[in-house]
XYZ file of C-alpha atoms in Angstrom:
647
model
C 15.587 -49.594 0.746
C 12.997 -50.240 -2.386
C 9.405 -49.828 -2.419
C 5.779 -51.409 -0.979
C 4.384 -49.827 -4.593
C 3.800 -47.153 -6.421
C 0.650 -44.952 -4.064
C 2.518 -42.909 -1.366
C 0.204 -43.870 1.293
C 0.672 -40.549 3.254
C 1.738 -36.943 2.191
C 5.079 -37.972 3.361
C 7.224 -41.015 4.804
C 10.646 -40.543 5.616
C 11.608 -44.553 6.284
C 15.655 -45.615 7.481
C 17.122 -48.360 7.515
C 20.659 -49.377 8.774
C 23.355 -50.155 5.951
C 26.834 -51.974 6.598
C 28.086 -48.048 6.541
C 25.508 -45.916 7.711
C 21.274 -45.360 7.588
C 19.876 -45.337 4.242
C 17.314 -42.736 3.478
C 13.816 -43.928 1.115
C 12.055 -40.077 0.643
C 7.840 -41.219 -0.346
C 4.983 -38.441 -0.791
C 2.149 -37.369 -2.808
C 2.448 -35.492 -6.384
C -0.191 -34.660 -6.022
C 1.263 -32.270 -2.828
C 5.285 -32.028 -3.818
C 7.425 -31.814 -6.983
C 10.633 -33.884 -7.137
C 12.297 -30.692 -6.589
C 10.907 -29.697 -3.252
C 11.222 -33.597 -1.273
C 14.936 -33.557 -3.337
C 15.982 -29.830 -1.136
C 14.177 -31.429 1.456
C 16.551 -34.793 2.464
C 18.980 -32.772 1.247
C 18.369 -30.312 3.904
C 17.743 -32.893 6.101
C 21.168 -34.461 4.638
C 22.463 -30.925 5.801
C 21.586 -31.108 9.378
C 22.519 -34.211 10.201
C 26.274 -33.525 9.735
C 26.536 -30.508 11.435
C 24.588 -31.844 14.625
C 27.569 -35.315 14.077
C 30.086 -32.555 14.262
C 28.849 -29.997 16.076
C 27.102 -31.652 19.697
C 28.264 -28.777 21.783
C 25.323 -26.502 19.746
C 21.241 -26.181 21.000
C 19.449 -27.294 17.221
C 18.057 -23.735 16.332
C 22.090 -22.990 15.799
C 22.546 -26.403 13.436
C 22.575 -24.906 9.726
C 19.872 -26.898 7.124
C 21.302 -25.397 3.847
C 24.900 -25.779 2.157
C 26.688 -23.486 1.448
C 26.116 -22.625 -1.686
C 22.356 -21.999 -1.048
C 22.786 -20.007 1.828
C 25.838 -17.143 -0.686
C 22.231 -18.350 -3.254
C 20.054 -16.834 -0.795
C 22.491 -13.792 0.818
C 23.220 -12.424 -1.993
C 22.973 -14.305 -5.147
C 19.089 -13.087 -6.033
C 20.276 -9.607 -4.016
C 23.105 -8.706 -6.998
C 21.370 -5.788 -7.526
C 23.827 -2.401 -7.116
C 23.706 -0.048 -10.222
C 25.002 2.904 -10.910
C 22.704 5.867 -10.062
C 23.381 9.975 -9.879
C 22.384 11.222 -5.919
C 20.711 13.773 -6.397
C 17.488 15.502 -5.445
C 13.549 14.290 -6.586
C 13.467 18.488 -8.252
C 16.267 18.496 -9.205
C 15.433 15.125 -11.599
C 12.082 17.458 -13.228
C 14.939 20.515 -13.733
C 16.787 18.788 -14.915
C 13.568 17.454 -17.391
C 12.445 20.816 -17.376
C 15.484 22.808 -19.688
C 15.818 19.332 -21.744
C 11.787 20.605 -23.094
C 10.185 23.935 -21.833
C 7.160 23.421 -23.903
C 6.281 20.200 -22.869
C 3.465 19.512 -21.782
C 3.159 18.558 -18.012
C 0.581 17.457 -16.346
C -3.238 17.968 -17.255
C -6.267 18.969 -15.198
C -8.880 20.896 -16.209
C -6.362 22.988 -18.175
C -2.798 22.434 -19.369
C 0.229 23.450 -18.471
C 4.424 23.286 -20.226
C 7.710 21.887 -18.221
C 8.561 25.824 -18.035
C 5.052 26.920 -16.921
C 4.835 24.460 -14.219
C 9.100 25.300 -13.264
C 8.102 29.018 -13.314
C 4.918 28.802 -10.697
C 6.608 26.414 -8.498
C 9.720 28.466 -7.908
C 7.671 31.344 -7.175
C 5.793 29.061 -4.426
C 9.404 28.429 -2.919
C 10.532 31.930 -3.277
C 7.753 32.084 -1.418
C 8.483 29.987 0.788
C 12.548 30.918 1.171
C 11.028 34.829 2.742
C 8.541 32.929 5.287
C 11.988 31.739 6.807
C 11.674 27.933 5.471
C 14.437 26.087 4.433
C 16.367 23.026 5.011
C 15.274 19.823 7.024
C 12.191 21.848 7.572
C 8.784 20.493 7.155
C 5.409 22.166 5.344
C 2.512 20.400 5.619
C 0.493 19.823 2.048
C -3.638 19.494 2.222
C -5.258 20.160 -1.171
C -7.237 19.042 -3.798
C -6.114 17.350 -6.174
C -5.463 19.330 -8.911
C -2.385 21.506 -11.026
C -2.276 23.312 -7.453
C -1.216 20.137 -5.509
C 1.691 19.638 -7.983
C 2.885 23.004 -8.259
C 2.818 22.990 -3.802
C 4.876 20.131 -3.626
C 7.408 21.376 -5.824
C 7.775 23.966 -4.173
C 8.970 22.946 -1.015
C 11.635 20.645 -2.352
C 12.277 23.951 -3.982
C 12.492 25.862 -0.820
C 15.190 22.986 0.356
C 11.920 21.375 2.988
C 10.404 18.159 2.781
C 6.496 17.972 2.548
C 3.584 16.675 4.196
C 0.995 15.953 2.957
C -2.681 15.579 4.108
C -5.817 14.364 2.507
C -8.797 16.937 2.487
C -10.700 14.727 3.572
C -9.736 13.390 6.662
C -10.876 14.076 9.908
C -9.790 17.550 11.682
C -8.381 15.419 14.304
C -6.456 14.132 12.050
C -4.786 16.876 10.662
C -4.580 18.968 14.365
C -2.523 15.296 15.268
C -0.163 15.347 11.220
C 0.377 19.144 12.083
C 1.612 19.034 15.748
C 3.783 15.688 15.415
C 5.443 17.467 11.675
C 5.856 20.844 13.758
C 5.440 22.657 10.170
C 5.463 26.243 10.841
C 3.635 26.590 7.311
C 0.371 23.813 5.568
C -0.044 25.084 1.617
C -3.287 25.185 1.583
C -5.794 26.626 -0.301
C -9.445 28.589 1.154
C -12.337 26.771 1.274
C -10.206 24.247 2.980
C -8.795 26.293 6.000
C -11.869 25.714 7.903
C -10.036 21.864 8.636
C -7.373 23.231 10.450
C -8.614 24.516 13.536
C -5.772 26.135 16.009
C -3.285 25.667 13.514
C -5.257 28.481 10.314
C -2.396 30.694 10.214
C -0.143 29.056 8.727
C -1.809 28.984 6.490
C -0.107 29.407 2.521
C -2.760 30.040 -0.656
C -1.319 28.539 -3.584
C -1.405 31.951 -6.551
C -0.820 31.826 -10.555
C 2.486 33.513 -10.080
C 5.911 33.229 -11.787
C 8.869 32.688 -11.401
C 11.802 32.050 -13.606
C 14.080 30.475 -10.782
C 13.227 29.554 -7.601
C 15.964 30.729 -3.824
C 19.652 28.831 -4.076
C 18.982 26.310 -1.727
C 22.924 26.355 -1.897
C 23.215 23.464 1.317
C 20.914 20.901 0.060
C 22.524 17.366 -0.940
C 20.613 13.851 -1.274
C 20.721 13.201 1.561
C 18.463 15.184 3.315
C 14.386 14.399 3.378
C 12.400 14.800 1.133
C 8.937 13.884 2.878
C 7.308 12.160 5.494
C 4.495 9.705 4.886
C 2.070 8.877 7.842
C 1.235 5.377 8.527
C -1.687 4.117 10.702
C 0.602 3.219 14.387
C -0.293 -0.184 15.906
C -0.141 1.928 19.404
C -3.173 4.587 17.908
C -0.477 6.764 17.478
C -0.067 7.340 13.832
C 4.562 7.395 12.346
C 5.516 9.533 10.034
C 8.004 8.210 7.672
C 10.988 10.154 7.369
C 12.223 9.558 3.829
C 15.343 11.257 1.591
C 16.230 12.558 -1.116
C 18.151 10.119 -2.527
C 16.347 7.207 -1.626
C 13.435 8.725 -3.925
C 15.819 9.290 -6.947
C 17.873 5.747 -6.524
C 13.696 4.899 -6.922
C 13.161 7.000 -9.846
C 16.568 5.932 -11.615
C 15.123 1.904 -11.695
C 12.204 2.993 -12.876
C 13.369 4.614 -15.878
C 16.263 1.877 -16.955
C 11.959 -0.271 -16.439
C 10.262 1.329 -18.163
C 9.653 3.148 -22.844
C 9.687 7.336 -22.377
C 6.584 5.785 -23.922
C 5.337 4.549 -21.311
C 5.333 7.881 -19.726
C 3.364 9.372 -22.026
C 0.448 10.065 -19.704
C 0.516 8.876 -16.469
C -2.611 8.662 -14.261
C -2.245 10.085 -11.036
C -4.452 8.997 -9.560
C -3.275 7.719 -6.067
C -3.675 10.881 -2.641
C -0.372 12.696 -1.888
C -0.715 11.014 1.946
C 0.777 7.121 -0.341
C 3.753 6.459 -1.883
C 2.544 5.441 -4.918
C 2.654 8.648 -5.690
C 5.732 8.724 -6.056
C 6.119 6.489 -9.235
C 2.700 8.589 -10.743
C 4.330 12.083 -10.640
C 8.481 12.058 -9.725
C 9.211 10.213 -11.586
C 6.803 11.485 -14.519
C 8.307 14.191 -15.007
C 11.898 12.880 -14.445
C 10.737 10.858 -18.109
C 9.965 13.956 -19.381
C 5.648 12.195 -19.558
C 2.717 13.545 -19.268
C 0.601 13.571 -15.250
C -3.212 13.083 -15.679
C -4.812 14.513 -12.254
C -7.802 12.186 -11.767
C -9.376 11.987 -7.846
C -8.438 8.763 -7.824
C -8.619 5.199 -9.946
C -11.815 4.550 -10.227
C -12.866 7.815 -11.659
C -10.630 7.304 -14.908
C -13.947 6.606 -17.468
C -15.687 10.193 -16.734
C -11.965 11.723 -17.141
C -11.858 13.890 -19.782
C -8.546 13.374 -21.136
C -8.564 9.753 -20.224
C -8.155 8.675 -24.418
C -4.205 10.140 -23.446
C -3.566 7.471 -20.976
C -1.160 4.707 -21.336
C -0.238 3.791 -18.059
C -2.116 3.546 -14.922
C -0.917 2.153 -11.488
C -3.332 1.796 -8.703
C -4.023 -1.738 -6.168
C -5.564 -4.742 -7.663
C -9.314 -3.851 -6.231
C -9.282 -0.927 -8.607
C -8.453 -2.716 -10.970
C -10.891 -5.093 -10.342
C -13.716 -2.507 -10.283
C -12.459 -0.772 -13.725
C -12.259 -4.216 -15.187
C -16.041 -4.852 -14.142
C -17.314 -1.679 -15.664
C -15.221 -1.005 -18.695
C -13.559 1.528 -17.401
C -10.243 0.978 -19.212
C -9.065 2.841 -22.523
C -8.092 1.590 -25.419
C -5.046 4.110 -25.322
C -3.888 2.213 -21.697
C -1.050 0.015 -22.603
C 0.675 -0.792 -19.564
C -0.614 -2.248 -15.735
C 1.272 -1.345 -12.506
C -0.171 -2.819 -9.049
C 1.037 -2.693 -6.273
C -0.687 -2.159 -1.798
C -2.588 -5.317 -1.575
C -2.155 -9.171 -3.534
C -3.258 -9.733 -7.131
C -4.981 -12.123 -8.708
C -4.343 -14.349 -11.246
C -7.483 -13.489 -12.525
C -6.762 -9.796 -12.423
C -3.977 -9.973 -14.575
C -5.555 -12.700 -17.078
C -8.359 -9.875 -17.233
C -6.705 -7.331 -18.159
C -3.838 -8.766 -21.532
C -8.102 -9.751 -22.295
C -7.800 -6.850 -23.065
C -5.303 -6.944 -25.924
C -4.725 -2.844 -25.925
C -2.703 -3.673 -22.127
C 0.508 -5.412 -22.886
C 2.968 -5.131 -19.415
C 1.103 -5.815 -16.308
C 3.497 -5.468 -13.294
C 3.428 -6.749 -9.917
C 5.317 -4.874 -7.252
C 5.703 -4.532 -3.906
C 7.086 -2.751 -1.191
C 6.246 -1.258 2.240
C 6.334 3.103 2.608
C 9.470 3.103 4.943
C 11.188 2.089 1.580
C 9.784 4.328 -0.927
C 7.965 2.932 -2.233
C 8.833 -0.358 -4.427
C 10.992 -3.101 -3.258
C 10.528 -5.694 -5.596
C 7.957 -6.251 -8.478
C 7.160 -9.122 -11.601
C 6.304 -8.436 -15.114
C 3.136 -11.008 -14.945
C 2.837 -12.960 -17.428
C 0.045 -14.148 -19.817
C -1.477 -17.371 -18.720
C -1.021 -18.778 -16.167
C 0.946 -17.079 -13.513
C 1.959 -18.156 -10.608
C 0.863 -15.386 -8.521
C 4.599 -13.614 -6.341
C 5.745 -9.889 -5.583
C 8.302 -11.096 -8.048
C 12.358 -9.643 -6.741
C 14.028 -7.218 -5.653
C 14.094 -3.783 -8.040
C 18.213 -1.847 -8.455
C 20.447 -1.330 -5.104
C 17.192 -3.358 -3.337
C 18.105 -6.027 -0.562
C 15.605 -8.099 -0.334
C 16.153 -11.520 2.771
C 14.323 -14.184 4.281
C 14.939 -14.453 7.501
C 13.941 -16.709 10.694
C 13.094 -15.238 14.606
C 17.347 -15.826 14.876
C 17.676 -13.038 11.405
C 19.201 -16.705 9.916
C 18.099 -17.063 6.457
C 15.903 -19.759 5.419
C 15.932 -22.395 2.271
C 14.345 -22.034 -0.807
C 10.453 -22.646 0.414
C 9.766 -22.038 3.646
C 8.898 -18.943 4.960
C 9.839 -16.507 7.406
C 10.209 -12.682 7.739
C 10.523 -10.333 4.821
C 13.207 -8.160 4.771
C 14.932 -5.237 3.303
C 17.760 -3.158 2.530
C 19.340 -1.137 0.066
C 19.115 2.234 -1.232
C 15.149 2.589 -0.329
C 15.385 2.691 3.569
C 13.698 5.379 4.823
C 15.712 7.336 7.650
C 13.483 5.002 10.107
C 10.196 7.041 11.856
C 10.122 11.009 12.100
C 11.274 11.450 15.801
C 10.380 8.321 17.061
C 13.154 6.556 18.248
C 12.169 3.866 19.628
C 9.927 2.845 16.597
C 12.843 3.028 14.127
C 15.402 0.647 16.150
C 11.935 -1.446 16.189
C 11.615 -1.944 12.853
C 15.267 -1.275 10.570
C 17.639 -2.867 13.038
C 21.609 -3.835 12.496
C 21.710 -5.963 9.462
C 23.838 -9.310 10.607
C 23.623 -10.404 6.869
C 26.073 -7.725 5.395
C 25.619 -4.703 3.372
C 26.803 -1.372 1.561
C 23.592 0.008 1.906
C 24.340 1.387 6.010
C 24.028 -1.693 7.254
C 20.992 -1.960 8.139
C 17.901 -4.090 7.692
C 13.927 -3.179 7.984
C 11.812 -5.581 9.687
C 8.161 -5.311 7.128
C 6.135 -8.013 8.816
C 5.311 -9.577 6.155
C 5.673 -13.085 5.709
C 6.908 -14.577 2.630
C 9.460 -17.671 1.405
C 11.527 -17.730 -2.117
C 10.365 -20.098 -5.332
C 13.701 -21.621 -6.696
C 14.260 -18.932 -9.392
C 14.186 -16.050 -7.142
C 10.852 -15.043 -6.491
C 9.762 -14.279 -3.595
C 5.703 -15.068 -2.724
C 4.512 -13.507 -0.041
C 2.185 -15.287 2.313
C 0.370 -13.267 4.929
C 0.536 -10.723 7.691
C 3.027 -12.331 10.757
C 0.954 -9.522 13.247
C -2.497 -7.378 12.723
C -1.409 -5.464 10.346
C -3.491 -4.900 7.014
C -4.235 -4.182 3.471
C -8.122 -2.983 2.266
C -8.786 -1.716 -0.327
C -4.568 -0.891 -0.684
C -5.148 0.786 2.246
C -2.262 0.152 4.529
C -4.248 -0.425 8.263
C -2.687 -0.461 11.278
C -5.740 -3.028 13.391
C -3.966 -2.086 16.678
C -5.102 1.759 16.050
C -8.792 1.256 15.889
C -8.157 -0.658 18.582
C -7.754 2.235 20.422
C -9.842 4.949 19.284
C -12.833 3.589 20.026
C -11.367 2.339 23.303
C -10.733 6.044 23.953
C -14.500 6.328 21.948
C -16.468 4.289 26.220
C -15.934 0.595 24.689
C -15.109 -1.730 27.117
C -13.265 -4.801 25.732
C -12.965 -5.061 21.395
C -11.450 -7.012 18.616
C -11.647 -5.123 15.129
C -10.255 -7.337 12.286
C -10.555 -7.968 8.146
C -12.702 -10.408 7.113
C -13.800 -11.504 3.903
C -16.779 -13.484 4.058
C -17.454 -12.304 0.942
C -14.866 -13.282 -2.123
C -13.623 -9.949 -3.254
C -15.098 -8.101 -0.575
C -12.834 -7.686 2.182
C -13.316 -5.340 5.340
C -13.417 -3.898 8.461
C -15.370 -5.598 11.325
C -14.929 -4.699 14.792
C -16.487 -6.881 17.603
C -17.631 -4.163 20.933
C -18.552 -4.999 24.049
C -20.049 -1.887 25.013
C -22.694 -1.323 27.097
C -21.935 2.038 27.817
C -21.998 4.166 24.636
C -24.222 2.731 21.285
C -22.625 1.880 18.518
C -24.336 4.953 17.030
C -21.306 6.956 18.929
C -18.666 5.194 18.997
C -19.038 5.379 14.198
C -18.859 9.088 15.209
C -16.186 9.169 17.086
C -14.083 7.178 15.252
C -15.474 9.135 12.326
C -13.908 12.348 14.336
C -10.559 11.068 14.749
C -9.441 8.185 11.933
C -10.094 8.174 7.653
C -12.991 7.072 5.928
C -11.182 3.633 5.023
C -10.129 2.842 8.677
C -13.690 3.296 10.575
C -15.393 -0.092 10.148
C -17.735 -0.853 8.091
C -19.400 -2.807 10.348
C -19.609 -3.153 13.873
C -21.032 -5.916 15.728
C -22.435 -5.210 19.453
C -21.206 -8.145 22.286
C -22.070 -9.663 25.811
C -18.495 -10.555 26.165
C -15.957 -11.695 24.054
C -15.394 -15.317 22.877
C -11.670 -16.780 24.675
C -10.204 -19.784 24.341
C -9.784 -21.654 27.454
C -5.827 -20.227 28.123
C -8.389 -17.110 27.923
C -7.594 -15.916 24.769
C -9.488 -14.055 22.687
C -11.521 -17.365 20.334
C -11.008 -14.694 16.942
C -11.818 -17.733 14.801
C -15.815 -18.091 17.113
C -16.360 -14.644 16.166
C -20.322 -14.144 14.632
C -20.294 -12.923 10.786
C -21.860 -9.474 10.810
C -25.083 -9.118 9.189
C -25.589 -7.491 6.599
C -28.809 -4.677 6.950
C -30.206 -1.735 8.851
C -32.902 -1.607 11.754
C -35.330 -3.063 11.792
C -37.682 -1.720 13.572
C -36.483 2.050 12.209
C -37.102 1.402 8.437
C -38.716 3.403 6.221
C -40.047 2.107 3.184
C -39.650 4.369 -0.948
C -41.889 6.823 -1.259
C -41.411 7.202 -5.241
C -40.368 5.456 -8.368
C -36.669 7.140 -8.207
C -36.672 5.845 -3.949
C -37.877 2.642 -5.154
C -35.167 2.214 -7.977
C -32.390 3.780 -5.463
C -33.185 1.206 -3.348
C -33.321 -1.873 -5.083
C -29.440 -0.205 -6.202
C -28.088 -0.076 -2.671
C -29.595 -3.383 -1.984
C -28.124 -5.420 -4.913
C -24.667 -3.863 -4.152
C -24.841 -4.699 -0.874
C -25.738 -7.895 -0.699
C -28.062 -7.324 1.684
C -32.141 -8.061 1.970
C -33.788 -4.401 1.967
C -32.397 -1.200 2.144
C -34.903 2.212 3.974
C -34.422 5.538 2.593
C -33.238 7.192 5.442
C -30.049 3.657 6.413
C -26.668 4.614 5.241
C -24.998 2.685 2.443
C -21.292 2.873 4.516
C -22.767 2.190 7.493
C -25.027 -0.997 6.311
C -20.708 -2.038 4.109
C -20.645 0.257 2.125
C -17.221 1.694 0.279
C -15.267 2.892 -2.901
C -14.963 0.582 -4.324
C -18.708 -0.644 -3.666
C -19.894 3.222 -4.585
C -18.505 3.205 -7.897
C -20.916 0.119 -8.916
C -23.613 2.160 -7.332
C -22.318 5.208 -9.867
C -22.867 3.144 -12.381
C -25.884 1.115 -11.912
C -28.009 4.717 -11.353
C -26.364 4.930 -15.390
C -27.791 2.623 -16.467
C -31.671 2.485 -14.586
C -32.444 6.376 -14.380
C -29.546 7.763 -17.004
C -28.014 10.611 -14.131
C -24.836 10.833 -13.973
C -23.575 11.575 -10.174
C -20.548 12.407 -8.743
C -18.981 9.416 -6.463
C -18.282 12.241 -3.318
C -22.099 13.036 -3.952
C -22.581 9.657 -3.477
C -20.279 10.408 -0.024
C -22.139 13.216 0.683
C -24.936 12.364 0.598
C -25.089 8.197 1.601
C -28.707 7.929 2.004
C -31.705 6.495 -0.365
C -33.146 10.415 0.817
C -30.299 12.382 0.355
C -29.071 10.318 -2.981
C -32.737 10.653 -4.529
């Protein structure tokens, strides 16, 4: 059909006319919105759909194909040709092999330096103690230690004893610590004397990490790559955290990929700053040790500028929001050459700023849930004009974008991301119902156990096979890299006495994403609700703002109208305002005000209750250094979060 002109009247128009031998179709589109290739794919899909409708009149519309056989083969197999050989050993076996090759090389740096031989001997001695205590294959040992050499020793020792480790962050409240210990049924907790009180009723299970050394550890003959290696607890939508059960083979396959992608020089100095309660730590610790590299232990990524060995750091593995904060503070030392970013969407602006440092050679964007052993897809972000994607599957991993009927969708069409391959966990520890819901039979055929993991992430394939992340299909969110099930926060608030509650992740100011709780709570004060959450949830899950409502706004059909929930106000209780009493308090109050973007801060207002979090806390520390010439540790701000206390 001939067109009427060069200007599209609508975004997309399909004209259909009757011809001598059938129908003639003409597609007219707005070139500011659509590329030619996109409309060509649309037209081809429509053609497939119409032919299938004519040939299969007994099928429902949902059963009709919209892809050609070649297109379907591409999205199912062509972009998933990732199979590669790897030695099916154990995670600690990779370290032991490296320790034999380079026994005198430095393996770990905190406030001292340990060689591979020294680290191996210390882990062997602790492993023998665990074995003597009756710990063996498939047992679970809890590990709760401050970030130091002892933490790495403990993780290796548990694996050497044939068991799996379940990490617990010392910052977790007692209730959370107790839950992990009860749920994991760990007979032993590797810890330190200063943390024993946090174990509560489980104090009798404590075993302390000492400086003993032994040439070899216990002989664990039955251990194989199919035995469990670690349990990582993630937030649960039902209000109950769930333990992801990872086998040695899952982690070894991941390490094999990483050792092929990253050159040995990348591991000369790897910043180990991620909590061992999160799967990014597997790369920082075990892949580095398998590569013969050097682990540089830090309290967190934001402590990099203050690290004594910062000029030895060659690779930083963190979340985009932390990287953005380090960029703002000029915190990347000139030694850093590779930056791995994962855990939340990566803005192209952050990539551009990292490459602008000149000493940074490569920025990788990586994606993957704990249920698929750390990373599932990756891409090297290009310099200039990078379009944010999560890339393509790593070795021995398959990634699919499927519809509600588990059928593949065409390029450019949104669907849920499903994963398969060597990295898939056994499931959730002692949660067969939840495991069956998320780890499902693979209808597409797969050599790796025939299972798919349903991620809950929404994405789409781009024409080059990369996956573009679009969002979530449920109420799970990522805030500063932390995975949070909003349902777990809501459940905790109801237990605390809130009548009705909705918890959201809001980003009312660009780059400042925070958890906000909307509560109907006539019988319980906000202070009481917040206090209960602090005893039940990790700090990163406690909402930074509470909004008290008489009733939750509802849509005409009776559901909560989330769009009608008000923007939370920033600032303290005006009636309880206490003014600064000297120049130092006045300066600190001004720093709090400007960082938090509030009109007024009283000397007894709590930084974190005003909406502060760890990333904003680093800005406070930086500003105090500049304004008052005083070095304040991040932990000190957490311990004294008011102007009065900090002064």
